[in-house]
Amino acid sequence: MKFKINRDHFSSGLAKVLNVVGTRATMPILSNVLIEAEEGFISLTTTNLDLGIRCKIKAEVADAGGITLPVRKLATIIRELPNLDVDLETSSTHQAKIASGGSLFRMMGIEKDEFPSLPSFTDEHVYNLSQSDLAEMLRCVSYAQSSDETRYIMNGIYFSFEDGALTLSATDGRRLAVISKELETAEGNAGNLILPAKTVAELERILGRGDSVKIAFNDRQAAFELHGGDDDESSGLIGSTYLVSKLVEGKYPNYRQVIPQETDQRIKVERELLLDCVRRAALVTTDQSSSIKMKLQNNLMEITASSPEYGQSHESLAVQFDGPEISVAFNPGFLADPLKAVTKDEIIFEFKDELSPGVVRTNDNFLCVIMPLRL
């Protein structure tokens, strides 16, 4: 294999596939990137057996072929090379020679035949939507995923394709985030999946710079094919980026049972103003006393917090509220997360009493249910 490539293009491609590789690979080959050269481009592939990614970069290919090289060290070397032009050539002993300007590196690799191929599967369900829409939906719910490994079913985001909509939900048992978007779901094509948190993080990282994303899945795995956006001179990336992942197996809990059907009070609040008040009030909290109290009365919302170590804080903002006086306490981080995730100028805050969940809503099919803390 022999090719010439732009250093920055090579570096951006390696950065795109680097995150999939774990720091403690179970096999040496899983620490490597598979480089395959064909006419006009090279493809870069990494996998950890649960998650795999592949992208293509423009290159001047003299001899087609392939090799696997340690991806982290290769990415560091390419990034530090002195010239834009990089020549890479491999030998029959699986050694790669990398030359740029006055720099010359020789790296030992592993033959490409030992690299596990990305899984291919029959598409049982296929959908297309814009990358920006999926990126926004993931951002609005991903913070609510559980990190408790004993509750592995909740270690990801639940995708539901049915009733003419795509609905994403995530919960850790103390909060629930749900967002829906209209999407044509043909009869017989309905389905659902639980996407692991690692895959969610990788999707959030690479989404949004292109046009569309094709989602295909069956009972065990899902593939995301990202089209457009990167086919330009600045990145050198061409065609689509392909991400394939195993799914979390099991039945997701019925999250709809958690959503309060009746809330006595409903107020509209400027999102950024409320977020700023929550952040400032939480400045005196600690890990041991992490709660803020919201008190509503006479068109006024007061947010207070205290801790033995740092003292007290008090914030107030005017709201339209003429109901009975009520106080309810929340984890400030749980309240701030949905306020940071959505982009609407105004949110709707619903509540019933100090022992019932609070609900943050927007007018576009998003809600976040937050369990209260005891006062």
Short mmCIF file of C-alpha atoms in Angstrom, two decimals:
data_model
loop_
_atom_site.label_atom_id
_atom_site.label_comp_id
_atom_site.label_asym_id
_atom_site.label_seq_id
_atom_site.Cartn_x
_atom_site.Cartn_y
_atom_site.Cartn_z
CA MET A 1 0.00 0.00 0.00
CA LYS A 2 1.25 3.45 -0.89
CA PHE A 3 -0.47 6.83 -0.80
CA LYS A 4 0.06 10.58 -0.39
CA ILE A 5 -2.36 12.54 1.82
CA ASN A 6 -2.84 15.98 3.33
CA ARG A 7 -1.65 15.97 6.96
CA ASP A 8 -4.63 17.92 8.28
CA HIS A 9 -7.12 15.73 6.40
CA PHE A 10 -5.45 12.59 7.79
CA SER A 11 -5.46 14.08 11.29
CA SER A 12 -9.16 15.03 11.16
CA GLY A 13 -10.09 11.56 9.92
CA LEU A 14 -8.15 9.88 12.73
CA ALA A 15 -9.79 12.20 15.26
CA LYS A 16 -13.20 11.15 13.92
CA VAL A 17 -12.60 7.44 14.63
CA LEU A 18 -10.32 7.70 17.68
CA ASN A 19 -12.94 7.88 20.44
CA VAL A 20 -14.33 4.41 19.75
CA VAL A 21 -11.03 2.79 20.77
CA GLY A 22 -10.90 1.97 24.49
CA THR A 23 -7.86 2.72 26.62
CA ARG A 24 -7.73 -0.92 27.74
CA ALA A 25 -8.36 -3.00 24.64
CA THR A 26 -8.93 -6.72 25.24
CA MET A 27 -6.89 -7.56 22.12
CA PRO A 28 -3.94 -5.61 20.61
CA ILE A 29 -5.72 -5.33 17.26
CA LEU A 30 -8.55 -3.37 18.92
CA SER A 31 -6.08 -0.56 19.71
CA ASN A 32 -5.42 -0.18 16.00
CA VAL A 33 -7.08 1.66 13.14
CA LEU A 34 -7.67 -0.23 9.92
CA ILE A 35 -6.36 1.81 6.99
CA GLU A 36 -7.49 0.66 3.55
CA ALA A 37 -6.43 2.47 0.37
CA GLU A 38 -8.46 2.46 -2.82
CA GLU A 39 -8.42 4.71 -5.86
CA GLY A 40 -8.85 8.32 -4.75
CA PHE A 41 -9.35 7.74 -1.03
CA ILE A 42 -8.44 5.83 2.11
CA SER A 43 -10.94 4.49 4.66
CA LEU A 44 -10.31 4.50 8.41
CA THR A 45 -12.08 1.98 10.65
CA THR A 46 -11.98 1.40 14.41
CA THR A 47 -14.02 -0.88 16.65
CA ASN A 48 -14.28 -2.10 20.24
CA LEU A 49 -16.55 -5.00 19.19
CA ASP A 50 -19.60 -3.23 20.67
CA LEU A 51 -19.25 -0.08 18.58
CA GLY A 52 -17.52 0.57 15.28
CA ILE A 53 -17.00 3.58 13.00
CA ARG A 54 -15.70 4.11 9.47
CA CYS A 55 -14.96 7.24 7.42
CA LYS A 56 -13.24 8.01 4.12
CA ILE A 57 -10.62 10.65 3.28
CA LYS A 58 -9.32 11.94 -0.03
CA ALA A 59 -5.84 10.66 -0.92
CA GLU A 60 -3.57 10.09 -3.91
CA VAL A 61 -3.31 6.29 -3.92
CA ALA A 62 -0.43 4.73 -5.86
CA ASP A 63 -0.88 1.16 -4.59
CA ALA A 64 -4.08 -0.18 -3.02
CA GLY A 65 -3.91 -2.27 0.13
CA GLY A 66 -4.41 -2.18 3.86
CA ILE A 67 -2.79 -2.32 7.29
CA THR A 68 -3.70 -1.69 10.92
CA LEU A 69 -1.64 0.70 13.06
CA PRO A 70 -1.85 1.84 16.71
CA VAL A 71 -4.39 4.63 16.36
CA ARG A 72 -3.51 6.87 19.31
CA LYS A 73 0.21 6.97 18.55
CA LEU A 74 -0.46 7.36 14.82
CA ALA A 75 -2.83 10.28 15.48
CA THR A 76 -0.17 11.99 17.63
CA ILE A 77 2.54 11.51 14.99
CA ILE A 78 0.41 12.76 12.10
CA ARG A 79 -0.68 15.83 14.06
CA GLU A 80 2.98 16.80 14.75
CA LEU A 81 4.39 16.29 11.23
CA PRO A 82 6.15 19.38 9.80
CA ASN A 83 4.72 19.46 6.26
CA LEU A 84 1.20 19.26 4.83
CA ASP A 85 2.18 16.46 2.44
CA VAL A 86 2.41 13.03 4.07
CA ASP A 87 3.58 9.86 2.33
CA LEU A 88 2.67 6.48 3.81
CA GLU A 89 4.00 3.21 2.44
CA THR A 90 3.77 -0.32 3.85
CA SER A 91 6.06 -3.33 3.45
CA SER A 92 5.38 -7.05 3.31
CA THR A 93 6.40 -7.29 6.98
CA HIS A 94 3.47 -5.06 8.05
CA GLN A 95 5.69 -2.07 8.71
CA ALA A 96 4.51 1.41 7.73
CA LYS A 97 6.90 4.17 6.67
CA ILE A 98 5.54 7.67 7.26
CA ALA A 99 7.46 10.58 5.69
CA SER A 100 6.79 14.31 5.77
CA GLY A 101 9.45 16.97 5.09
CA GLY A 102 12.52 16.01 7.12
CA SER A 103 10.56 13.62 9.39
CA LEU A 104 10.54 9.86 8.92
CA PHE A 105 8.74 7.35 11.13
CA ARG A 106 8.52 3.59 10.91
CA MET A 107 5.64 1.89 12.75
CA MET A 108 4.95 -1.78 13.20
CA GLY A 109 1.38 -2.77 12.41
CA ILE A 110 -0.76 -5.88 12.27
CA GLU A 111 -2.07 -7.32 9.02
CA LYS A 112 -5.55 -6.18 8.09
CA ASP A 113 -6.98 -9.71 7.89
CA GLU A 114 -6.86 -9.96 11.70
CA PHE A 115 -9.02 -6.86 12.13
CA PRO A 116 -12.62 -7.69 13.08
CA SER A 117 -14.97 -6.54 10.36
CA LEU A 118 -17.84 -4.21 11.18
CA PRO A 119 -21.06 -6.21 11.46
CA SER A 120 -23.37 -6.25 8.48
CA PHE A 121 -27.01 -7.12 8.99
CA THR A 122 -30.36 -7.18 7.29
CA ASP A 123 -32.20 -3.91 7.81
CA GLU A 124 -35.50 -4.70 9.49
CA HIS A 125 -36.35 -1.04 10.12
CA VAL A 126 -35.01 1.94 8.16
CA TYR A 127 -35.64 5.66 8.76
CA ASN A 128 -34.18 8.93 7.48
CA LEU A 129 -34.12 12.30 9.23
CA SER A 130 -31.94 15.39 9.39
CA GLN A 131 -28.76 15.30 11.43
CA SER A 132 -29.62 18.58 13.14
CA ASP A 133 -32.97 17.19 14.33
CA LEU A 134 -31.42 14.03 15.76
CA ALA A 135 -28.60 16.00 17.38
CA GLU A 136 -31.09 18.31 19.08
CA MET A 137 -33.23 15.40 20.29
CA LEU A 138 -30.23 13.59 21.77
CA ARG A 139 -29.07 16.77 23.52
CA CYS A 140 -32.50 17.23 25.09
CA VAL A 141 -32.55 13.79 26.78
CA SER A 142 -29.02 12.34 27.03
CA TYR A 143 -28.23 13.94 30.42
CA ALA A 144 -30.99 11.83 32.03
CA GLN A 145 -29.40 8.46 31.19
CA SER A 146 -28.47 6.28 34.15
CA SER A 147 -24.81 5.60 34.90
CA ASP A 148 -25.65 2.84 37.39
CA GLU A 149 -24.34 -0.37 35.80
CA THR A 150 -26.73 -2.47 37.88
CA ARG A 151 -29.60 -0.81 35.99
CA TYR A 152 -28.16 -1.56 32.58
CA ILE A 153 -31.53 -1.23 30.83
CA MET A 154 -31.44 2.50 31.66
CA ASN A 155 -27.80 2.92 30.51
CA GLY A 156 -28.85 4.44 27.22
CA ILE A 157 -31.60 6.20 25.29
CA TYR A 158 -34.85 4.55 24.26
CA PHE A 159 -35.83 5.16 20.61
CA SER A 160 -39.48 4.52 19.69
CA PHE A 161 -40.60 4.68 16.05
CA GLU A 162 -44.37 4.44 16.06
CA ASP A 163 -47.64 6.37 15.62
CA GLY A 164 -46.11 8.73 13.10
CA ALA A 165 -43.36 9.98 15.41
CA LEU A 166 -39.86 9.32 16.73
CA THR A 167 -39.78 9.55 20.53
CA LEU A 168 -36.56 9.56 22.54
CA SER A 169 -36.58 9.03 26.30
CA ALA A 170 -33.99 8.61 29.04
CA THR A 171 -34.27 8.12 32.79
CA ASP A 172 -32.11 7.32 35.79
CA GLY A 173 -35.04 6.73 38.15
CA ARG A 174 -34.90 10.23 39.63
CA ARG A 175 -35.69 12.17 36.46
CA LEU A 176 -37.12 11.45 33.03
CA ALA A 177 -36.58 13.36 29.78
CA VAL A 178 -38.79 12.77 26.72
CA ILE A 179 -38.88 14.42 23.30
CA SER A 180 -40.91 13.58 20.19
CA LYS A 181 -40.78 14.59 16.55
CA GLU A 182 -43.14 13.80 13.73
CA LEU A 183 -41.69 11.13 11.45
CA GLU A 184 -43.37 9.03 8.82
CA THR A 185 -43.58 5.48 10.17
CA ALA A 186 -44.97 3.12 7.56
CA GLU A 187 -47.22 0.31 8.72
CA GLY A 188 -45.09 -2.70 9.57
CA ASN A 189 -41.96 -0.54 10.00
CA ALA A 190 -42.62 0.47 13.62
CA GLY A 191 -40.00 -0.57 16.15
CA ASN A 192 -37.89 0.46 19.13
CA LEU A 193 -34.37 0.12 20.44
CA ILE A 194 -32.19 1.05 23.43
CA LEU A 195 -29.00 2.76 22.26
CA PRO A 196 -26.06 2.37 24.71
CA ALA A 197 -24.69 5.49 26.38
CA LYS A 198 -21.27 5.09 24.70
CA THR A 199 -22.91 5.10 21.27
CA VAL A 200 -25.07 8.08 22.24
CA ALA A 201 -21.94 10.05 23.20
CA GLU A 202 -20.25 9.17 19.91
CA LEU A 203 -23.33 10.13 17.90
CA GLU A 204 -23.58 13.47 19.70
CA ARG A 205 -19.93 14.11 18.85
CA ILE A 206 -20.19 13.51 15.10
CA LEU A 207 -23.77 14.62 14.34
CA GLY A 208 -24.92 17.98 13.08
CA ARG A 209 -22.28 18.84 10.46
CA GLY A 210 -24.05 17.07 7.61
CA ASP A 211 -27.39 16.82 5.91
CA SER A 212 -29.20 13.59 6.71
CA VAL A 213 -28.78 10.45 8.76
CA LYS A 214 -30.08 7.01 7.87
CA ILE A 215 -30.98 4.82 10.86
CA ALA A 216 -31.28 1.09 10.28
CA PHE A 217 -31.75 -1.49 13.03
CA ASN A 218 -32.88 -4.97 14.01
CA ASP A 219 -33.24 -6.70 17.37
CA ARG A 220 -29.53 -6.72 18.19
CA GLN A 221 -27.78 -3.82 16.48
CA ALA A 222 -28.24 -0.46 14.80
CA ALA A 223 -26.36 1.46 12.13
CA PHE A 224 -26.22 5.22 11.58
CA GLU A 225 -25.08 6.46 8.17
CA LEU A 226 -24.31 10.17 8.19
CA HIS A 227 -24.44 11.90 4.80
CA GLY A 228 -23.05 15.20 3.59
CA GLY A 229 -21.46 18.11 5.36
CA ASP A 230 -17.87 16.94 5.47
CA ASP A 231 -17.21 16.75 1.72
CA ASP A 232 -15.14 19.92 1.53
CA GLU A 233 -11.56 21.06 1.23
CA SER A 234 -11.15 21.80 4.94
CA SER A 235 -11.70 18.25 6.21
CA GLY A 236 -10.90 15.98 3.29
CA LEU A 237 -13.68 13.65 4.44
CA ILE A 238 -15.80 12.28 1.61
CA GLY A 239 -19.03 10.35 1.34
CA SER A 240 -20.77 9.13 4.48
CA THR A 241 -19.59 8.25 7.98
CA TYR A 242 -20.81 4.85 9.14
CA LEU A 243 -21.43 4.05 12.82
CA VAL A 244 -22.66 0.61 13.90
CA SER A 245 -23.47 -0.46 17.46
CA LYS A 246 -24.79 -3.30 19.53
CA LEU A 247 -28.02 -2.49 21.34
CA VAL A 248 -28.94 -2.83 25.01
CA GLU A 249 -31.03 -5.99 25.18
CA GLY A 250 -34.13 -6.04 27.35
CA LYS A 251 -37.45 -4.29 27.85
CA TYR A 252 -37.35 -0.58 28.65
CA PRO A 253 -39.54 0.48 31.61
CA ASN A 254 -42.90 2.07 30.83
CA TYR A 255 -41.80 5.67 31.24
CA ARG A 256 -45.27 7.04 30.45
CA GLN A 257 -46.46 5.91 33.90
CA VAL A 258 -44.05 8.39 35.50
CA ILE A 259 -45.40 11.46 33.69
CA PRO A 260 -47.88 13.26 35.97
CA GLN A 261 -51.35 13.36 34.47
CA GLU A 262 -52.56 16.15 36.73
CA THR A 263 -50.64 19.21 37.87
CA ASP A 264 -52.39 21.90 39.88
CA GLN A 265 -50.11 24.78 38.92
CA ARG A 266 -48.61 25.83 35.60
CA ILE A 267 -46.37 28.87 35.16
CA LYS A 268 -44.37 30.25 32.25
CA VAL A 269 -40.80 31.35 32.97
CA GLU A 270 -38.01 32.83 30.87
CA ARG A 271 -35.62 29.90 30.49
CA GLU A 272 -32.28 31.67 30.77
CA LEU A 273 -33.43 33.80 33.67
CA LEU A 274 -34.53 30.73 35.64
CA LEU A 275 -31.31 28.89 34.74
CA ASP A 276 -29.17 31.79 35.99
CA CYS A 277 -31.12 31.92 39.27
CA VAL A 278 -30.77 28.16 39.81
CA ARG A 279 -27.03 28.29 39.10
CA ARG A 280 -26.43 31.18 41.49
CA ALA A 281 -28.55 29.70 44.25
CA ALA A 282 -26.67 26.40 43.95
CA LEU A 283 -23.29 28.07 44.51
CA VAL A 284 -23.56 27.52 48.29
CA THR A 285 -24.62 23.87 48.05
CA THR A 286 -22.32 20.90 48.64
CA ASP A 287 -22.37 17.23 47.71
CA GLN A 288 -23.88 16.49 51.12
CA SER A 289 -26.54 19.23 50.95
CA SER A 290 -27.30 19.52 47.26
CA SER A 291 -30.81 20.94 47.10
CA ILE A 292 -32.52 24.20 46.31
CA LYS A 293 -35.97 25.26 47.50
CA MET A 294 -38.46 26.94 45.22
CA LYS A 295 -41.19 28.95 46.94
CA LEU A 296 -44.10 30.42 44.96
CA GLN A 297 -46.53 33.07 46.23
CA ASN A 298 -48.08 36.34 45.06
CA ASN A 299 -46.55 36.37 41.54
CA LEU A 300 -43.09 35.74 42.96
CA MET A 301 -40.73 32.77 42.74
CA GLU A 302 -38.04 32.62 45.41
CA ILE A 303 -35.15 30.17 45.09
CA THR A 304 -33.04 29.55 48.17
CA ALA A 305 -30.27 27.19 49.24
CA SER A 306 -28.04 26.72 52.27
CA SER A 307 -25.24 24.60 53.66
CA PRO A 308 -23.34 24.63 56.97
CA GLU A 309 -20.06 25.16 55.12
CA TYR A 310 -20.95 28.13 52.89
CA GLY A 311 -24.09 29.79 54.26
CA GLN A 312 -27.20 30.82 52.36
CA SER A 313 -28.31 32.13 48.96
CA HIS A 314 -31.52 33.82 47.86
CA GLU A 315 -32.83 34.56 44.35
CA SER A 316 -36.18 35.97 43.30
CA LEU A 317 -37.96 36.51 40.00
CA ALA A 318 -41.41 37.72 39.03
CA VAL A 319 -43.83 35.15 37.59
CA GLN A 320 -47.55 34.99 36.91
CA PHE A 321 -48.77 32.98 39.88
CA ASP A 322 -51.83 33.64 42.03
CA GLY A 323 -52.29 30.21 43.60
CA PRO A 324 -51.73 29.18 47.21
CA GLU A 325 -48.23 29.42 48.67
CA ILE A 326 -46.18 26.31 47.86
CA SER A 327 -42.58 25.20 48.43
CA VAL A 328 -40.79 22.34 46.73
CA ALA A 329 -37.13 21.25 46.72
CA PHE A 330 -35.08 19.86 43.83
CA ASN A 331 -31.55 18.79 43.04
CA PRO A 332 -30.20 21.94 41.32
CA GLY A 333 -28.29 19.95 38.71
CA PHE A 334 -31.41 18.01 37.73
CA LEU A 335 -33.31 21.28 37.31
CA ALA A 336 -30.52 23.00 35.39
CA ASP A 337 -29.88 20.17 32.89
CA PRO A 338 -33.11 20.49 30.87
CA LEU A 339 -32.88 24.28 31.01
CA LYS A 340 -29.42 24.09 29.44
CA ALA A 341 -30.44 21.50 26.85
CA VAL A 342 -33.46 23.18 25.26
CA THR A 343 -33.19 26.33 23.17
CA LYS A 344 -36.66 27.85 23.60
CA ASP A 345 -36.79 31.30 25.21
CA GLU A 346 -39.67 30.28 27.49
CA ILE A 347 -40.41 27.10 29.39
CA ILE A 348 -43.49 25.91 31.25
CA PHE A 349 -43.00 24.71 34.81
CA GLU A 350 -45.73 22.47 36.27
CA PHE A 351 -46.13 21.17 39.81
CA LYS A 352 -48.74 19.93 42.25
CA ASP A 353 -47.34 19.89 45.79
CA GLU A 354 -44.06 19.47 47.66
CA LEU A 355 -44.14 15.66 47.37
CA SER A 356 -45.07 15.43 43.68
CA PRO A 357 -42.71 15.59 40.67
CA GLY A 358 -42.06 18.87 38.92
CA VAL A 359 -42.29 19.02 35.12
CA VAL A 360 -40.33 21.26 32.77
CA ARG A 361 -42.01 21.54 29.36
CA THR A 362 -41.70 23.41 26.10
CA ASN A 363 -44.41 23.79 23.52
CA ASP A 364 -42.69 21.46 21.05
CA ASN A 365 -43.14 17.97 22.50
CA PHE A 366 -40.38 18.08 25.14
CA LEU A 367 -40.77 17.42 28.86
CA CYS A 368 -38.56 16.57 31.79
CA VAL A 369 -40.00 15.05 34.97
CA ILE A 370 -37.92 15.73 38.11
CA MET A 371 -38.52 13.98 41.41
CA PRO A 372 -38.61 16.36 44.40
CA LEU A 373 -36.43 16.19 47.48
CA ARG A 374 -37.91 16.19 50.97
CA LEU A 375 -37.86 19.62 52.56
#
